[in-house]
mmCIF file of C-alpha atoms in Angstrom:
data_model
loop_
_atom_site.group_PDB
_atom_site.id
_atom_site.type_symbol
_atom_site.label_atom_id
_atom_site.label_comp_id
_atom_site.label_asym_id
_atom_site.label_seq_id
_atom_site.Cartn_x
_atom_site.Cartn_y
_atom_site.Cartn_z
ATOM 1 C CA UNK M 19 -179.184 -8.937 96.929
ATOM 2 C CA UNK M 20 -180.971 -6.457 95.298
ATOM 3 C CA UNK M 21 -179.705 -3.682 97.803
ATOM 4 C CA UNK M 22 -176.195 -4.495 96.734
ATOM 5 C CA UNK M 23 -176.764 -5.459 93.145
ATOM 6 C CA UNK M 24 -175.660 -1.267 92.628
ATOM 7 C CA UNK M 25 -173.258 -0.446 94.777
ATOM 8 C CA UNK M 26 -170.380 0.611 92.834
ATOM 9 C CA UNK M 27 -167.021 -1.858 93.023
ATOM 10 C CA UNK M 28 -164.828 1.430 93.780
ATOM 11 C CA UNK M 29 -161.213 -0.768 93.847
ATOM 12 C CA UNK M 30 -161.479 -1.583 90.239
ATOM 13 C CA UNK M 31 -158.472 0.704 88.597
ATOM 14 C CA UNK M 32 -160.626 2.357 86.089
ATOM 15 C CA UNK M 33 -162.511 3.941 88.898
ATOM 16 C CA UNK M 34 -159.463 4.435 91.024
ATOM 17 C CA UNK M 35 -158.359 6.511 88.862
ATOM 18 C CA UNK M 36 -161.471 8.802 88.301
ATOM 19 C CA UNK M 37 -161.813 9.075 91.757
ATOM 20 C CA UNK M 38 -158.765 10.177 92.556
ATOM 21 C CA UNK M 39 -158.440 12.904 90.507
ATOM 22 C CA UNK M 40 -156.422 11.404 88.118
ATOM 23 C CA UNK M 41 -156.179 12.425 84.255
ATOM 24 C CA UNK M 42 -159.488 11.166 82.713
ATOM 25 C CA UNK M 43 -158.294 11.500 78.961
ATOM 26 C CA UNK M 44 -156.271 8.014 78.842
ATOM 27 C CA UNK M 45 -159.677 5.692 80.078
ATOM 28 C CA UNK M 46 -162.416 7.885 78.382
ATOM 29 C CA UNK M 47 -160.721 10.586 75.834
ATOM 30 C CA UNK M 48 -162.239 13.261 77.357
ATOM 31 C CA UNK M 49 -161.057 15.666 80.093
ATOM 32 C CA UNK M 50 -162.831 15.689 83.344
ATOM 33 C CA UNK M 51 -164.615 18.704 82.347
ATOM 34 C CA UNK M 52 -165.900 17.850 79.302
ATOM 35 C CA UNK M 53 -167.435 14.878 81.072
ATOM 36 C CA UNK M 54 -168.883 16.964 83.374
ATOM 37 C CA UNK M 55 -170.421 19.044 80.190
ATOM 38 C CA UNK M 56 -171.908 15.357 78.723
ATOM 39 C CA UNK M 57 -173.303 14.795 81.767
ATOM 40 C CA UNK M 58 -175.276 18.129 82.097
ATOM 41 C CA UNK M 59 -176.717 18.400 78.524
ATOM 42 C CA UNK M 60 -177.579 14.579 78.992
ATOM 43 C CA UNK M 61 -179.380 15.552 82.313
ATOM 44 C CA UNK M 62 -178.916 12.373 83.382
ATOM 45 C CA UNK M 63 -180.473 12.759 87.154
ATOM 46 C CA UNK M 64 -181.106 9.096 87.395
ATOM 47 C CA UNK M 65 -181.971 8.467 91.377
ATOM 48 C CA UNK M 66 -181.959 4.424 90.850
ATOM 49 C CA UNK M 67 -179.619 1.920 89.420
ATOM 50 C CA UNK M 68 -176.145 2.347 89.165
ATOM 51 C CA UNK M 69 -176.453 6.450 88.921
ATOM 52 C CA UNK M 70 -175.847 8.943 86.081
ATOM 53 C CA UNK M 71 -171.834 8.798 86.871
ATOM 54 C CA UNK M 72 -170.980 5.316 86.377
ATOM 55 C CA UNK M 73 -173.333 4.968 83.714
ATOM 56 C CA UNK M 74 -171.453 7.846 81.963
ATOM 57 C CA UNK M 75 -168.145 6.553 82.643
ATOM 58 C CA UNK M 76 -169.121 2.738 81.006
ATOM 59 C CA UNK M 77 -170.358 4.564 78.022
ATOM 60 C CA UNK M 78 -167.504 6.105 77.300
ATOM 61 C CA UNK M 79 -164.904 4.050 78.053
ATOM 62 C CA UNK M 80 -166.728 1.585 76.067
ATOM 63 C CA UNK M 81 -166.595 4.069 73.119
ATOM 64 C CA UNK M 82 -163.158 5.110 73.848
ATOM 65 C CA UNK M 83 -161.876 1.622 73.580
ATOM 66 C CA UNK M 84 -163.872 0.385 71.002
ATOM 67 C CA UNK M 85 -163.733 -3.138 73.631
ATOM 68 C CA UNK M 86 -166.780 -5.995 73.495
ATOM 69 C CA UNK M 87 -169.337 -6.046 76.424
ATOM 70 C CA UNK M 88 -167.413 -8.874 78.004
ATOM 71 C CA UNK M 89 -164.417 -6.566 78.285
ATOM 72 C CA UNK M 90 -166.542 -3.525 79.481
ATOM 73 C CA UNK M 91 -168.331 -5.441 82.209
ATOM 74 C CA UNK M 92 -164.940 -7.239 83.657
ATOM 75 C CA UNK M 93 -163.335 -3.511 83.847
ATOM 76 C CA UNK M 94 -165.782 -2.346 85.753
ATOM 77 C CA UNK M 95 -167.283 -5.121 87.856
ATOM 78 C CA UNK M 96 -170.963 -4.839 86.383
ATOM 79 C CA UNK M 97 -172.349 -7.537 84.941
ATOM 80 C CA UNK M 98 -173.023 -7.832 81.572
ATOM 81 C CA UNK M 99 -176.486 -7.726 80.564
ATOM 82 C CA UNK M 100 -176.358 -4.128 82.601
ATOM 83 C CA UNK M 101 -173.446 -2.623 80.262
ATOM 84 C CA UNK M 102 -175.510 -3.410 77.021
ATOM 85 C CA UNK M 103 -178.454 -2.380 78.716
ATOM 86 C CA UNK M 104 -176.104 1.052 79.757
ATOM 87 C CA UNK M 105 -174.643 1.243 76.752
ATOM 88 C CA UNK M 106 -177.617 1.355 74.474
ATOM 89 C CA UNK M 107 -179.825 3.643 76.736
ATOM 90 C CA UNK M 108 -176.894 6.303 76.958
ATOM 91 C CA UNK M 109 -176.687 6.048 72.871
ATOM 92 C CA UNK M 110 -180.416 6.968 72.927
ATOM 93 C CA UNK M 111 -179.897 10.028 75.136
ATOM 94 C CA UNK M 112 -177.141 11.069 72.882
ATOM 95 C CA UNK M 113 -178.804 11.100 69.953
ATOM 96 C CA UNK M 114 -181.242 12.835 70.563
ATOM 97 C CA UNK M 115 -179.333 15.637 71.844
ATOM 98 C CA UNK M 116 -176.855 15.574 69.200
ATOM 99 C CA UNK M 117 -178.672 18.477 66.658
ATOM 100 C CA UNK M 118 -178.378 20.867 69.743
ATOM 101 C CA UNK M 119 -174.860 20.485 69.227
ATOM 102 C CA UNK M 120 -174.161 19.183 65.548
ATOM 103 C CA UNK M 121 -175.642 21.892 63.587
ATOM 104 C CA UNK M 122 -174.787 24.236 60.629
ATOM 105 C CA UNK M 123 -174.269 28.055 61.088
ATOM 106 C CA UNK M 124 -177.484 29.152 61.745
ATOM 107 C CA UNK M 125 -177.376 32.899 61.617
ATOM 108 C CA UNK M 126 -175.099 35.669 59.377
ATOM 109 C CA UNK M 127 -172.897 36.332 62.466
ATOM 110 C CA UNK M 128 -172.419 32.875 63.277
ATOM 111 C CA UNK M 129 -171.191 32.103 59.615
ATOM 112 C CA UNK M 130 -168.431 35.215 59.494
ATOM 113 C CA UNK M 131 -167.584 33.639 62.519
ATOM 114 C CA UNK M 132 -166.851 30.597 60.838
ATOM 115 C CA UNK M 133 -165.171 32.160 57.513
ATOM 116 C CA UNK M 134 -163.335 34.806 60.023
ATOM 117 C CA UNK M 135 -161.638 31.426 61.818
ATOM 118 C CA UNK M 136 -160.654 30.024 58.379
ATOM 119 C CA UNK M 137 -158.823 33.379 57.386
ATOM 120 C CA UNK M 138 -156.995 33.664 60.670
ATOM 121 C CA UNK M 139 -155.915 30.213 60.145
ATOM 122 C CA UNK M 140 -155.040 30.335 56.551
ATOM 123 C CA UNK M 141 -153.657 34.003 57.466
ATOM 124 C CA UNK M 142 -155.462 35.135 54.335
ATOM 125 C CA UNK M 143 -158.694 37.252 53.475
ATOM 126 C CA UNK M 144 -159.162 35.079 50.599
ATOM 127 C CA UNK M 145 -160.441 32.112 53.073
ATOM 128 C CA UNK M 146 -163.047 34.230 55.003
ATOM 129 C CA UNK M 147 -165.821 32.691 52.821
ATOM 130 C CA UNK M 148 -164.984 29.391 54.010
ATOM 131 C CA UNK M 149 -167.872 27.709 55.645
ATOM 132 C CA UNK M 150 -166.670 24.651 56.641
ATOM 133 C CA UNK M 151 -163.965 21.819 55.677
ATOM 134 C CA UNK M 152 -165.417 18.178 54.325
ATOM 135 C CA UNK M 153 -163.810 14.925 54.276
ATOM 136 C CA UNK M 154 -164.140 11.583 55.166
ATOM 137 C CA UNK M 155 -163.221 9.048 57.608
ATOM 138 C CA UNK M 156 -162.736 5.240 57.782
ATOM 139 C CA UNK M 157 -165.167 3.611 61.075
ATOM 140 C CA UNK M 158 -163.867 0.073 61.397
ATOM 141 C CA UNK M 159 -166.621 -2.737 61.802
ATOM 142 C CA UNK M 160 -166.573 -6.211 61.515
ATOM 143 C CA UNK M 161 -167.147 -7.906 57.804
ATOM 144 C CA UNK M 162 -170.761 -8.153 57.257
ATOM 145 C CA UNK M 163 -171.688 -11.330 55.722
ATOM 146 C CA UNK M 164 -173.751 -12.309 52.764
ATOM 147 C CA UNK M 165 -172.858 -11.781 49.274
ATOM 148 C CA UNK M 166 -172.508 -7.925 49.536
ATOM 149 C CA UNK M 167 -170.040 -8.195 52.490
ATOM 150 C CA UNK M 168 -166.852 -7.279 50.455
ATOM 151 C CA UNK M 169 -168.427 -3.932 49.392
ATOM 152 C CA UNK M 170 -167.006 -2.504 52.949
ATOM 153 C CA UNK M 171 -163.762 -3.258 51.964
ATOM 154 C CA UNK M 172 -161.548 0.234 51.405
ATOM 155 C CA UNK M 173 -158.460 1.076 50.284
ATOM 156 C CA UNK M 174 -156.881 0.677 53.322
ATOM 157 C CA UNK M 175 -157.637 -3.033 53.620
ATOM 158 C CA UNK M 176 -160.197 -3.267 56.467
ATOM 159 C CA UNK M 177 -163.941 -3.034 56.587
ATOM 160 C CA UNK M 178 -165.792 -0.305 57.163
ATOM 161 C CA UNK M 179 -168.330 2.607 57.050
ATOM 162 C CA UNK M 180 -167.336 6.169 56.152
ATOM 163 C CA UNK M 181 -168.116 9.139 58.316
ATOM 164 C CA UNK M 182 -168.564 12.716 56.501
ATOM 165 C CA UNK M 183 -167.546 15.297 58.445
ATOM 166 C CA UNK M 184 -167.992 19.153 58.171
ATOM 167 C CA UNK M 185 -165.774 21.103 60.382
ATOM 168 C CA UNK M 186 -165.859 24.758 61.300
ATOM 169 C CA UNK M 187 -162.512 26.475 62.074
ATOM 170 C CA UNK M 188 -162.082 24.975 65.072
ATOM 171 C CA UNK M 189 -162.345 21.427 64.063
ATOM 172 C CA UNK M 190 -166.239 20.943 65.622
ATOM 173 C CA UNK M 191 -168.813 18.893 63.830
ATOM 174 C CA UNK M 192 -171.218 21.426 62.240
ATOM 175 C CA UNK M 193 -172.706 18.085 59.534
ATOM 176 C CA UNK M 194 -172.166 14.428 60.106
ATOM 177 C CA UNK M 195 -173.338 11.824 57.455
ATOM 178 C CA UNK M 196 -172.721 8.289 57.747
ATOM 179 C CA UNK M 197 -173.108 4.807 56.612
ATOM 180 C CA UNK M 198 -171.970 4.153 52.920
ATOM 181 C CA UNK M 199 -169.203 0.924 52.824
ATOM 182 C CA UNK M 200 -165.440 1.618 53.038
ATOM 183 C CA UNK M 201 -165.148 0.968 49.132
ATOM 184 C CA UNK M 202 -167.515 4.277 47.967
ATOM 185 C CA UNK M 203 -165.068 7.074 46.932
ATOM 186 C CA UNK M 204 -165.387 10.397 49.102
ATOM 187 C CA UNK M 205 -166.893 12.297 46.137
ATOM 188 C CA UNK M 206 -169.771 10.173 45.878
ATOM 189 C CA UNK M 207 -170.953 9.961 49.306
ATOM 190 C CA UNK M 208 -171.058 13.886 49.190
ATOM 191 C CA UNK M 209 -173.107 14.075 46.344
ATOM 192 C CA UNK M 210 -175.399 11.320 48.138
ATOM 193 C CA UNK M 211 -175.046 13.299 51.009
ATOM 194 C CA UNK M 212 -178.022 16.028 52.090
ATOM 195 C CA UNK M 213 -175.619 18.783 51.980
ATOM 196 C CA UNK M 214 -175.170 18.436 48.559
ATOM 197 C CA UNK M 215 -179.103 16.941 47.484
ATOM 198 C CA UNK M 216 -180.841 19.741 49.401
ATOM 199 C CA UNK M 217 -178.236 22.468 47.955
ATOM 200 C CA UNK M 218 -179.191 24.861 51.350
ATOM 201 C CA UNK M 219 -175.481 24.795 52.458
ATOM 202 C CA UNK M 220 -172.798 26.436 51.915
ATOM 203 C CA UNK M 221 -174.956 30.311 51.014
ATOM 204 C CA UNK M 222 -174.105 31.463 48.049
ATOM 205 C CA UNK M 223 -170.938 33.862 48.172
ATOM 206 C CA UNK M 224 -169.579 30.729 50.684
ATOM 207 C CA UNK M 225 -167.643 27.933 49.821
ATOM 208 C CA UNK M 226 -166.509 24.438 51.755
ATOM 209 C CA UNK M 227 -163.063 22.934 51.552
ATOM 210 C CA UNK M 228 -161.609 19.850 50.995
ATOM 211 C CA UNK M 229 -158.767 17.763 49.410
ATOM 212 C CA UNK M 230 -158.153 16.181 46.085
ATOM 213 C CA UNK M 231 -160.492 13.654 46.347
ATOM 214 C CA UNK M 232 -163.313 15.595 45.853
ATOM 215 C CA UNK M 233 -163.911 17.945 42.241
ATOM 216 C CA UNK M 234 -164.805 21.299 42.078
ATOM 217 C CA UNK M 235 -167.960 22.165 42.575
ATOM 218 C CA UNK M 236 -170.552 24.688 41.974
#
């Protein structure tokens, strides 16, 4: 049993579909390329279990799809205490690569770059000080309980956390911050935020855009 306990159930259609060459993006939201990047800067050369592939492909078709466990493990034909396992040792990994890839400009040349994207795009000199574009976004969850629980209510009518986002000029993640409830207003997670507490970003001369939910700011 235990010889067969990983051998991958290749006729499920998710993996049909991967293995034939088939467009990735609909299962997993990323092209088969980009996978192929996530699975080199995870360096996941696993040489036991299911293999650094499959465990990939769970992962993010459980993130693509936002499904439960249950739903994860019947797509694939795993069982289900090995997706959660899966699914929370492939969050690890991702973490802790994520400031090699989520990081501010962090040289003069890379931060022209930046403000030389934002005037191209704006097709205006007056945007080349841009260094990056805030604002937030809406992460559905399921109602907390307790007393507190309605607090992650927004505007929209659903519960949540909020995401804060900087983009560069080519829509990448250069700062993430997250975890205030859906009812706190944009403006006030920033200035809770480290960007703004720790004042090291934008430089001075630089600036960061956003909409009309957030004030003008020094």
């Amino acid at each position: 049993m235990a010889r067969h306990y990983c051998v991958i159930n290749a006729t499920v259609p998710v993996l049909q579909r991967y293995y034939g060459g088939e467009d990735t993006r609909p299962d997993f939201r990323l092209g088969r390329e980009a996978m192929q990047q996530l699975m080199v800067a995870l360096k996941t050369d696993r040489q036991h279990g299911w293999g650094p592939t499959l465990e990939t492909l769970v992962f993010l078709f459980w993130l693509a799809t936002g499904s439960a466990y249950r739903v994860v493990s019947w797509v694939f034909s795993m069982p289900l205490p090995t997706v959660f396992r899966v699914v929370h040792r492939m969050v690890d990994e991702v973490v802790a690569v994520l400031p090699h890839f989520v990081h501010l400009p962090r040289t003069q040349e890379e931060l022209q770059l930046v403000g030389g994207g934002f005037a191209r795009l704006a097709h205006h000199q007056a945007f080349g000080k841009a260094a990056g574009a805030v604002d937030g976004c809406h992460i559905r969850i399921k109602r907390p309980g307790g007393p507190d629980g309605h607090d992650y209510h927004n505007r929209k009518l659903f519960p949540s956390v909020v995401l804060q986002a900087v983009c560069d000029h080519q829509g990448r993640f250069i700062d993430i911050f997250v975890g205030y409830p859906g009812s706190v207003h944009d403006a006030r997670i920033l200035k809770n935020s480290p960007i703004y507490t720790r004042g090291n970003y934008p430089p001075p001369g630089y600036f960061l855009l956003a909409d009309g939910g957030y004030p003008c700011l020094q």
